[in-house]
C-alpha cells in the first residue's frame, strides 16, 4: 500500500488514515507491505512519513478501535539487524534482542 493514499499528516505526524484498507487485508489473511512515503501534510503541504512511524501508528490505532492485534512486524533492511547507531560506525553494536512489555516499555536484555 502506498502511504500517500492511506495517510494524512500534520507537522510530520500521522493524523488520519484509511485504517479499513489495512485491517481488511489483515482480516483476510493478506500481509500488507508498507513503506515510508511523501504524504499530504496540513501544516507543511507535504511531509515524509517513515515506515516505522506508520507501523507505530497502526499498532496504536488497532488498540484504540479494537481491531486485530498486530503480533508481528517485519522490517526489510540492507543491514544484518538493528544497531545502537548507524552500522557504518566502527563502534556500532548489533542489538541481539528487544523486549516490548505490555505497557510499551522497550528494553534490550
PDB file of C-alpha atoms in Angstrom, residues 97-109:
ATOM      1  CA  UNK A  97      17.099  -8.915  21.204  1.00  0.00           C
ATOM      2  CA  UNK A  98      14.442  -6.359  22.011  1.00  0.00           C
ATOM      3  CA  UNK A  99      11.653  -6.836  24.536  1.00  0.00           C
ATOM      4  CA  UNK A 100       8.494  -4.736  24.455  1.00  0.00           C
ATOM      5  CA  UNK A 101       6.325  -5.043  27.574  1.00  0.00           C
ATOM      6  CA  UNK A 102       2.541  -4.751  27.538  1.00  0.00           C
ATOM      7  CA  UNK A 103       2.800  -1.087  28.604  1.00  0.00           C
ATOM      8  CA  UNK A 104       5.020  -0.320  25.597  1.00  0.00           C
ATOM      9  CA  UNK A 105       8.277  -0.078  27.538  1.00  0.00           C
ATOM     10  CA  UNK A 106      11.248  -1.251  25.466  1.00  0.00           C
ATOM     11  CA  UNK A 107      14.290  -2.943  26.970  1.00  0.00           C
ATOM     12  CA  UNK A 108      17.366  -4.579  25.492  1.00  0.00           C
ATOM     13  CA  UNK A 109      18.110  -7.664  27.637  1.00  0.00           C
TER      14      UNK A 109
END
